[in-house]
PDB file of C-alpha atoms in Angstrom:
ATOM      1  CA  MET M 291    -123.691-155.874-161.898  1.00 56.00           C
ATOM      2  CA  ALA M 292    -125.093-154.633-158.640  1.00 57.00           C
ATOM      3  CA  LEU M 293    -122.244-152.202-158.188  1.00 59.00           C
ATOM      4  CA  ARG M 294    -122.798-150.824-161.790  1.00 64.00           C
ATOM      5  CA  GLU M 295    -126.426-150.476-161.226  1.00 61.00           C
ATOM      6  CA  THR M 296    -125.841-148.573-157.976  1.00 62.00           C
ATOM      7  CA  LYS M 297    -123.347-146.160-159.708  1.00 66.00           C
ATOM      8  CA  THR M 298    -125.982-145.572-162.413  1.00 75.00           C
ATOM      9  CA  LYS M 299    -128.662-144.867-159.790  1.00 74.00           C
ATOM     10  CA  LEU M 300    -126.441-142.599-157.802  1.00 78.00           C
ATOM     11  CA  GLY M 301    -125.321-140.827-161.060  1.00 81.00           C
ATOM     12  CA  LYS M 302    -128.855-140.009-161.841  1.00 79.00           C
ATOM     13  CA  VAL M 303    -129.687-138.615-158.540  1.00 78.00           C
ATOM     14  CA  VAL M 304    -126.676-136.443-158.577  1.00 82.00           C
ATOM     15  CA  ALA M 305    -127.460-135.229-162.069  1.00 83.00           C
ATOM     16  CA  TRP M 306    -131.075-134.391-161.112  1.00 79.00           C
ATOM     17  CA  GLU M 307    -130.177-132.669-157.772  1.00 78.00           C
ATOM     18  CA  PHE M 308    -127.489-130.620-159.732  1.00 83.00           C
ATOM     19  CA  ARG M 309    -129.666-129.767-162.654  1.00 82.00           C
ATOM     20  CA  ARG M 310    -132.491-128.783-160.288  1.00 78.00           C
ATOM     21  CA  ALA M 311    -130.221-126.480-158.256  1.00 77.00           C
ATOM     22  CA  VAL M 312    -128.560-124.620-161.206  1.00 81.00           C
ATOM     23  CA  MET M 313    -131.815-124.072-162.963  1.00 80.00           C
ATOM     24  CA  ASN M 314    -133.214-122.337-159.822  1.00 75.00           C
ATOM     25  CA  LYS M 315    -133.840-118.662-160.291  1.00 76.00           C
ATOM     26  CA  GLY M 316    -132.081-117.775-157.076  1.00 72.00           C
ATOM     27  CA  PHE M 317    -129.081-119.726-158.117  1.00 74.00           C
ATOM     28  CA  VAL M 318    -128.770-117.901-161.532  1.00 78.00           C
ATOM     29  CA  ILE M 319    -129.072-114.483-159.871  1.00 77.00           C
ATOM     30  CA  MET M 320    -126.431-115.224-157.208  1.00 74.00           C
ATOM     31  CA  THR M 321    -123.958-117.123-159.469  1.00 77.00           C
ATOM     32  CA  VAL M 322    -124.325-115.306-162.902  1.00 77.00           C
ATOM     33  CA  LEU M 323    -126.111-112.189-162.828  1.00 79.00           C
ATOM     34  CA  LEU M 324    -124.961-110.550-159.522  1.00 75.00           C
ATOM     35  CA  PRO M 325    -121.203-111.498-159.831  1.00 76.00           C
ATOM     36  CA  ALA M 326    -121.337-110.161-163.403  1.00 78.00           C
ATOM     37  CA  LEU M 327    -122.885-106.836-162.249  1.00 80.00           C
ATOM     38  CA  ILE M 328    -120.350-106.472-159.300  1.00 75.00           C
ATOM     39  CA  GLY M 329    -117.465-107.362-161.777  1.00 74.00           C
ATOM     40  CA  LEU M 330    -118.695-104.661-164.095  1.00 77.00           C
ATOM     41  CA  VAL M 331    -118.909-102.097-161.342  1.00 76.00           C
ATOM     42  CA  ILE M 332    -115.496-102.755-159.955  1.00 71.00           C
ATOM     43  CA  LEU M 333    -114.130-102.545-163.674  1.00 73.00           C
ATOM     44  CA  ILE M 334    -115.781 -99.233-164.317  1.00 75.00           C
ATOM     45  CA  TYR M 335    -114.627 -98.030-160.855  1.00 69.00           C
ATOM     46  CA  GLY M 336    -111.117 -98.942-161.546  1.00 66.00           C
ATOM     47  CA  LEU M 337    -111.107 -97.283-164.816  1.00 70.00           C
ATOM     48  CA  ALA M 338    -112.667 -94.180-163.558  1.00 68.00           C
ATOM     49  CA  GLU M 339    -110.053 -94.036-160.852  1.00 63.00           C
ATOM     50  CA  GLY M 340    -107.246 -94.762-163.216  1.00 59.00           C
ATOM     51  CA  ARG M 341    -105.929 -97.545-160.889  1.00 51.00           C
ATOM     52  CA  GLY M 342    -104.028-100.093-162.967  1.00 49.00           C
ATOM     53  CA  ALA M 343    -101.725-102.946-161.859  1.00 47.00           C
ATOM     54  CA  SER M 344     -98.926-100.506-161.822  1.00 48.00           C
ATOM     55  CA  SER M 345    -100.276 -98.704-158.856  1.00 51.00           C
ATOM     56  CA  VAL M 346    -100.800-101.902-156.693  1.00 52.00           C
ATOM     57  CA  PRO M 347     -97.771-102.364-154.374  1.00 51.00           C
ATOM     58  CA  SER M 348     -95.362-105.017-155.558  1.00 52.00           C
ATOM     59  CA  GLU M 349     -94.834-106.685-152.246  1.00 56.00           C
ATOM     60  CA  SER M 350     -97.256-109.564-151.731  1.00 58.00           C
ATOM     61  CA  LEU M 351     -99.466-110.270-148.794  1.00 62.00           C
ATOM     62  CA  PRO M 352     -98.286-112.709-146.375  1.00 67.00           C
ATOM     63  CA  PRO M 353     -99.342-116.260-147.094  1.00 65.00           C
ATOM     64  CA  PHE M 354    -101.321-116.606-143.844  1.00 68.00           C
ATOM     65  CA  LEU M 355    -103.704-113.982-145.080  1.00 74.00           C
ATOM     66  CA  ILE M 356    -104.450-115.786-148.265  1.00 72.00           C
ATOM     67  CA  ALA M 357    -104.909-119.037-146.129  1.00 68.00           C
ATOM     68  CA  VAL M 358    -107.397-116.905-143.885  1.00 72.00           C
ATOM     69  CA  PHE M 359    -109.161-115.612-147.103  1.00 74.00           C
ATOM     70  CA  LEU M 360    -109.533-119.252-148.479  1.00 70.00           C
ATOM     71  CA  ALA M 361    -110.859-120.512-145.032  1.00 70.00           C
ATOM     72  CA  LEU M 362    -113.536-117.725-144.742  1.00 73.00           C
ATOM     73  CA  ILE M 363    -114.544-118.558-148.354  1.00 73.00           C
ATOM     74  CA  LEU M 364    -114.751-122.275-147.310  1.00 68.00           C
ATOM     75  CA  PHE M 365    -116.902-121.449-144.283  1.00 70.00           C
ATOM     76  CA  VAL M 366    -119.167-119.162-146.075  1.00 72.00           C
ATOM     77  CA  GLY M 367    -119.615-121.664-148.997  1.00 70.00           C
ATOM     78  CA  ALA M 368    -120.098-124.599-146.936  1.00 70.00           C
ATOM     79  CA  PHE M 369    -122.541-122.729-144.733  1.00 71.00           C
ATOM     80  CA  ILE M 370    -124.678-121.720-147.660  1.00 71.00           C
ATOM     81  CA  SER M 371    -124.589-125.103-149.364  1.00 70.00           C
ATOM     82  CA  GLY M 372    -125.193-126.857-146.010  1.00 72.00           C
ATOM     83  CA  VAL M 373    -128.296-124.838-145.394  1.00 73.00           C
ATOM     84  CA  ILE M 374    -129.507-125.528-148.883  1.00 72.00           C
ATOM     85  CA  VAL M 375    -129.083-129.321-148.421  1.00 72.00           C
ATOM     86  CA  PHE M 376    -130.539-129.044-144.885  1.00 73.00           C
ATOM     87  CA  TYR M 377    -133.714-127.364-145.912  1.00 73.00           C
ATOM     88  CA  GLY M 378    -133.880-129.504-149.117  1.00 71.00           C
ATOM     89  CA  VAL M 379    -134.009-132.721-147.190  1.00 71.00           C
ATOM     90  CA  LEU M 380    -136.675-131.379-144.851  1.00 72.00           C
ATOM     91  CA  LYS M 381    -138.754-130.060-147.739  1.00 71.00           C
ATOM     92  CA  GLU M 382    -138.779-133.286-149.542  1.00 67.00           C
ATOM     93  CA  LYS M 383    -139.559-135.278-146.440  1.00 65.00           C
ATOM     94  CA  ALA M 384    -142.551-132.916-145.690  1.00 65.00           C
ATOM     95  CA  SER M 385    -143.849-133.313-149.280  1.00 65.00           C
ATOM     96  CA  ARG M 386    -143.344-137.063-149.321  1.00 59.00           C
ATOM     97  CA  VAL M 387    -141.153-136.816-152.161  1.00 59.00           C
ATOM     98  CA  VAL M 388    -138.773-139.189-150.301  1.00 56.00           C
ATOM     99  CA  GLU M 389    -141.328-141.955-150.378  1.00 54.00           C
ATOM    100  CA  LEU M 390    -141.514-141.778-154.149  1.00 60.00           C
ATOM    101  CA  VAL M 391    -137.773-141.515-154.728  1.00 60.00           C
ATOM    102  CA  LEU M 392    -137.054-144.488-152.425  1.00 56.00           C
ATOM    103  CA  SER M 393    -139.174-146.704-154.538  1.00 62.00           C
ATOM    104  CA  SER M 394    -136.300-146.674-157.042  1.00 70.00           C
ATOM    105  CA  VAL M 395    -133.124-145.870-155.060  1.00 73.00           C
ATOM    106  CA  SER M 396    -132.018-146.691-151.579  1.00 75.00           C
ATOM    107  CA  PRO M 397    -131.816-144.091-148.839  1.00 72.00           C
ATOM    108  CA  GLN M 398    -128.079-144.263-148.979  1.00 76.00           C
ATOM    109  CA  GLU M 399    -128.066-143.491-152.678  1.00 78.00           C
ATOM    110  CA  MET M 400    -130.491-140.724-152.303  1.00 77.00           C
ATOM    111  CA  MET M 401    -128.645-138.933-149.409  1.00 77.00           C
ATOM    112  CA  ALA M 402    -125.243-139.347-151.298  1.00 80.00           C
ATOM    113  CA  GLY M 403    -126.677-138.078-154.514  1.00 81.00           C
ATOM    114  CA  LYS M 404    -128.237-135.073-152.807  1.00 78.00           C
ATOM    115  CA  ILE M 405    -125.088-134.152-150.938  1.00 78.00           C
ATOM    116  CA  ILE M 406    -122.839-134.632-154.054  1.00 82.00           C
ATOM    117  CA  GLY M 407    -125.343-132.969-156.403  1.00 82.00           C
ATOM    118  CA  LEU M 408    -126.137-129.988-154.311  1.00 77.00           C
ATOM    119  CA  GLY M 409    -122.520-129.803-152.991  1.00 77.00           C
ATOM    120  CA  LEU M 410    -121.376-129.549-156.725  1.00 81.00           C
ATOM    121  CA  ALA M 411    -123.799-126.687-157.567  1.00 81.00           C
ATOM    122  CA  GLY M 412    -122.719-124.960-154.317  1.00 77.00           C
ATOM    123  CA  LEU M 413    -118.971-125.473-155.263  1.00 78.00           C
ATOM    124  CA  VAL M 414    -119.574-123.994-158.646  1.00 83.00           C
ATOM    125  CA  GLN M 415    -121.282-120.928-156.862  1.00 79.00           C
ATOM    126  CA  VAL M 416    -118.338-120.608-154.304  1.00 77.00           C
ATOM    127  CA  THR M 417    -115.725-120.825-157.242  1.00 80.00           C
ATOM    128  CA  VAL M 418    -117.385-117.944-159.044  1.00 82.00           C
ATOM    129  CA  TRP M 419    -117.425-115.796-156.040  1.00 78.00           C
ATOM    130  CA  ALA M 420    -113.905-116.765-155.017  1.00 77.00           C
ATOM    131  CA  VAL M 421    -112.581-115.874-158.554  1.00 80.00           C
ATOM    132  CA  LEU M 422    -114.495-112.726-158.521  1.00 78.00           C
ATOM    133  CA  ALA M 423    -113.059-111.723-154.976  1.00 75.00           C
ATOM    134  CA  TYR M 424    -109.603-112.614-156.117  1.00 75.00           C
ATOM    135  CA  PHE M 425    -109.493-110.457-159.190  1.00 76.00           C
ATOM    136  CA  ALA M 426    -111.439-107.631-157.444  1.00 73.00           C
ATOM    137  CA  ALA M 427    -109.050-107.584-154.534  1.00 70.00           C
ATOM    138  CA  ARG M 428    -105.994-107.618-156.908  1.00 71.00           C
ATOM    139  CA  ARG M 429    -107.047-104.222-158.108  1.00 70.00           C
ATOM    140  CA  PHE M 430    -106.552-102.786-154.707  1.00 67.00           C
ATOM    141  CA  LEU M 431    -104.179-105.229-152.824  1.00 65.00           C
ATOM    142  CA  PRO M 432    -100.934-107.009-153.666  1.00 63.00           C
ATOM    143  CA  ILE M 433    -102.363-110.506-153.851  1.00 65.00           C
ATOM    144  CA  THR M 434    -100.386-113.146-155.590  1.00 65.00           C
ATOM    145  CA  LEU M 435    -100.176-117.067-155.250  1.00 65.00           C
ATOM    146  CA  SER M 436     -96.450-117.107-155.814  1.00 66.00           C
ATOM    147  CA  GLY M 437     -95.826-116.931-152.096  1.00 65.00           C
ATOM    148  CA  LEU M 438     -97.441-120.381-151.590  1.00 72.00           C
ATOM    149  CA  SER M 439     -95.328-123.481-151.489  1.00 76.00           C
ATOM    150  CA  PRO M 440     -96.043-126.478-153.866  1.00 80.00           C
ATOM    151  CA  MET M 441     -97.448-128.507-150.954  1.00 81.00           C
ATOM    152  CA  GLN M 442     -99.847-125.512-150.323  1.00 78.00           C
ATOM    153  CA  LEU M 443    -100.934-125.348-154.012  1.00 79.00           C
ATOM    154  CA  VAL M 444    -101.676-129.135-154.013  1.00 82.00           C
ATOM    155  CA  THR M 445    -103.353-129.394-150.658  1.00 83.00           C
ATOM    156  CA  TYR M 446    -105.313-126.126-150.414  1.00 79.00           C
ATOM    157  CA  PRO M 447    -107.826-127.285-153.164  1.00 79.00           C
ATOM    158  CA  LEU M 448    -108.210-130.728-151.573  1.00 83.00           C
ATOM    159  CA  TYR M 449    -108.834-129.192-148.192  1.00 82.00           C
ATOM    160  CA  PHE M 450    -111.364-126.836-149.537  1.00 77.00           C
ATOM    161  CA  VAL M 451    -113.215-129.565-151.538  1.00 79.00           C
ATOM    162  CA  PHE M 452    -113.402-132.102-148.713  1.00 80.00           C
ATOM    163  CA  GLY M 453    -114.177-129.605-146.008  1.00 78.00           C
ATOM    164  CA  TYR M 454    -116.970-128.163-148.218  1.00 75.00           C
ATOM    165  CA  LEU M 455    -118.473-131.601-148.637  1.00 78.00           C
ATOM    166  CA  LEU M 456    -118.027-132.625-145.023  1.00 80.00           C
ATOM    167  CA  GLY M 457    -120.192-129.394-144.118  1.00 76.00           C
ATOM    168  CA  ALA M 458    -122.919-130.437-146.531  1.00 75.00           C
ATOM    169  CA  THR M 459    -122.991-133.970-145.032  1.00 78.00           C
ATOM    170  CA  LEU M 460    -123.196-132.789-141.595  1.00 78.00           C
ATOM    171  CA  TYR M 461    -126.251-130.652-142.532  1.00 76.00           C
ATOM    172  CA  ALA M 462    -127.824-133.315-144.489  1.00 75.00           C
ATOM    173  CA  THR M 463    -127.288-135.869-141.613  1.00 76.00           C
ATOM    174  CA  ALA M 464    -128.836-133.432-139.150  1.00 75.00           C
ATOM    175  CA  ALA M 465    -131.861-132.988-141.442  1.00 73.00           C
ATOM    176  CA  SER M 466    -132.386-136.697-141.951  1.00 71.00           C
ATOM    177  CA  THR M 467    -133.028-137.029-138.084  1.00 72.00           C
ATOM    178  CA  MET M 468    -135.655-134.316-138.038  1.00 71.00           C
ATOM    179  CA  LYS M 469    -139.324-134.558-138.890  1.00 68.00           C
ATOM    180  CA  ASP M 470    -139.658-130.909-139.939  1.00 64.00           C
ATOM    181  CA  VAL M 471    -137.707-127.531-139.371  1.00 60.00           C
ATOM    182  CA  HIS M 472    -139.448-126.805-136.041  1.00 62.00           C
ATOM    183  CA  SER M 473    -138.733-130.362-134.572  1.00 59.00           C
ATOM    184  CA  GLY M 474    -135.130-129.909-133.298  1.00 55.00           C
ATOM    185  CA  GLY M 475    -133.021-126.906-133.258  1.00 57.00           C
ATOM    186  CA  ALA M 476    -129.946-128.709-131.704  1.00 58.00           C
ATOM    187  CA  GLN M 477    -129.568-130.946-134.781  1.00 58.00           C
ATOM    188  CA  GLY M 478    -129.609-128.008-137.006  1.00 57.00           C
ATOM    189  CA  MET M 479    -126.734-126.505-135.100  1.00 66.00           C
ATOM    190  CA  VAL M 480    -124.431-129.494-135.717  1.00 67.00           C
ATOM    191  CA  GLY M 481    -123.242-128.043-138.973  1.00 64.00           C
ATOM    192  CA  LEU M 482    -121.903-125.097-137.223  1.00 70.00           C
ATOM    193  CA  ILE M 483    -119.128-127.272-135.781  1.00 76.00           C
ATOM    194  CA  VAL M 484    -116.795-126.698-138.789  1.00 73.00           C
ATOM    195  CA  TYR M 485    -116.889-122.893-137.954  1.00 73.00           C
ATOM    196  CA  LEU M 486    -115.410-123.325-134.441  1.00 79.00           C
ATOM    197  CA  PRO M 487    -111.744-122.790-135.593  1.00 80.00           C
ATOM    198  CA  MET M 488    -112.622-119.160-136.637  1.00 77.00           C
ATOM    199  CA  VAL M 489    -113.245-118.484-133.009  1.00 81.00           C
ATOM    200  CA  PHE M 490    -109.547-119.226-132.311  1.00 83.00           C
ATOM    201  CA  LEU M 491    -108.232-117.631-135.375  1.00 81.00           C
ATOM    202  CA  LYS M 492    -105.911-115.439-133.430  1.00 84.00           C
ATOM    203  CA  VAL M 493    -104.259-118.384-131.653  1.00 86.00           C
ATOM    204  CA  LEU M 494    -104.057-120.440-134.761  1.00 84.00           C
ATOM    205  CA  ILE M 495    -102.089-117.632-136.325  1.00 83.00           C
ATOM    206  CA  GLU M 496     -99.866-116.669-133.329  1.00 85.00           C
ATOM    207  CA  HIS M 497     -99.376-120.140-131.787  1.00 87.00           C
ATOM    208  CA  PRO M 498     -99.641-122.850-134.443  1.00 85.00           C
ATOM    209  CA  GLU M 499     -97.428-125.326-132.653  1.00 87.00           C
ATOM    210  CA  LEU M 500     -99.492-125.535-129.441  1.00 89.00           C
ATOM    211  CA  PRO M 501    -100.388-129.230-128.836  1.00 89.00           C
ATOM    212  CA  TRP M 502    -104.234-128.691-128.914  1.00 90.00           C
ATOM    213  CA  VAL M 503    -103.919-126.611-132.176  1.00 88.00           C
ATOM    214  CA  ARG M 504    -101.933-129.515-133.833  1.00 88.00           C
ATOM    215  CA  ALA M 505    -104.523-131.989-132.465  1.00 89.00           C
ATOM    216  CA  ALA M 506    -107.328-130.083-133.821  1.00 88.00           C
ATOM    217  CA  GLY M 507    -105.870-130.376-137.310  1.00 86.00           C
ATOM    218  CA  PHE M 508    -106.414-134.200-137.126  1.00 88.00           C
ATOM    219  CA  PHE M 509    -110.110-133.836-136.141  1.00 87.00           C
ATOM    220  CA  PRO M 510    -112.017-134.058-139.622  1.00 83.00           C
ATOM    221  CA  PRO M 511    -114.475-131.108-139.246  1.00 82.00           C
ATOM    222  CA  PHE M 512    -111.465-128.829-138.258  1.00 85.00           C
ATOM    223  CA  THR M 513    -108.850-130.221-140.493  1.00 85.00           C
ATOM    224  CA  PRO M 514    -109.362-128.071-143.643  1.00 82.00           C
ATOM    225  CA  SER M 515    -109.273-124.611-141.954  1.00 80.00           C
ATOM    226  CA  VAL M 516    -106.711-125.508-139.182  1.00 86.00           C
ATOM    227  CA  MET M 517    -104.381-127.023-141.597  1.00 86.00           C
ATOM    228  CA  MET M 518    -104.465-124.299-144.271  1.00 82.00           C
ATOM    229  CA  ILE M 519    -103.666-121.673-141.653  1.00 82.00           C
ATOM    230  CA  ARG M 520    -100.921-123.797-139.791  1.00 85.00           C
ATOM    231  CA  MET M 521     -99.272-124.399-143.212  1.00 83.00           C
ATOM    232  CA  ALA M 522     -99.239-120.649-144.049  1.00 79.00           C
ATOM    233  CA  VAL M 523     -97.648-119.566-140.718  1.00 81.00           C
ATOM    234  CA  THR M 524     -95.319-122.446-139.903  1.00 81.00           C
ATOM    235  CA  GLU M 525     -93.729-125.633-141.246  1.00 82.00           C
ATOM    236  CA  VAL M 526     -95.957-128.535-141.043  1.00 82.00           C
ATOM    237  CA  ALA M 527     -94.441-132.071-141.252  1.00 81.00           C
ATOM    238  CA  TRP M 528     -95.380-134.036-144.147  1.00 78.00           C
ATOM    239  CA  TRP M 529     -97.035-136.750-142.141  1.00 82.00           C
ATOM    240  CA  GLU M 530     -99.273-134.326-140.485  1.00 81.00           C
ATOM    241  CA  VAL M 531    -100.632-133.262-144.008  1.00 79.00           C
ATOM    242  CA  ALA M 532    -100.918-136.991-145.033  1.00 76.00           C
ATOM    243  CA  LEU M 533    -102.967-137.831-141.978  1.00 70.00           C
TER     244      LEU M 533
END
């Protein structure tokens, strides 16, 4: 009974956070109106230039470029969603909304609901932009998913989702330790830890079998990006993927 009640409360918090996020004017502009406008411009430009699918080179891009593309989308999406969660937690703490919410749910339920709800809203936004970027790029570049292995097709979405939620969790945890946005800059920087692999992108691509590169793939904040790139440029043992 207690577990069912907890799930019900958590579901309500998730639904409330998700609904509040998607009904925000900025979310609608960035997720619906702006992508639609950009897509229309690309379509008109392609028709005006007479550039169709037949004019795109038939040879596909290397798989590692697709992995880098997905990793970049993950970083940008996790950063945007993480910042939204970060300032959302701080804003509610400053306005004492937390005190009202805690009267009906536990702190753990509230934090989990906020991370999942805002994370799902951000994931919707990132998915829209990723689909737009994919089809826009296909008009000018030979991009295809046929070069990806079955293991990549299965693991890439999982890495993407878990990495995305991990970034949001780090930001929410940092915000929960701060009184306001000016009280601690160091805590706010903790979410940037997931972006460190991009600093060593060249090494990841050229030397994916280095011991420290393989070890980085087992460190949760680095796992999504490191493993996506390693799987694209070299053979990765199944047990490494499972871990």
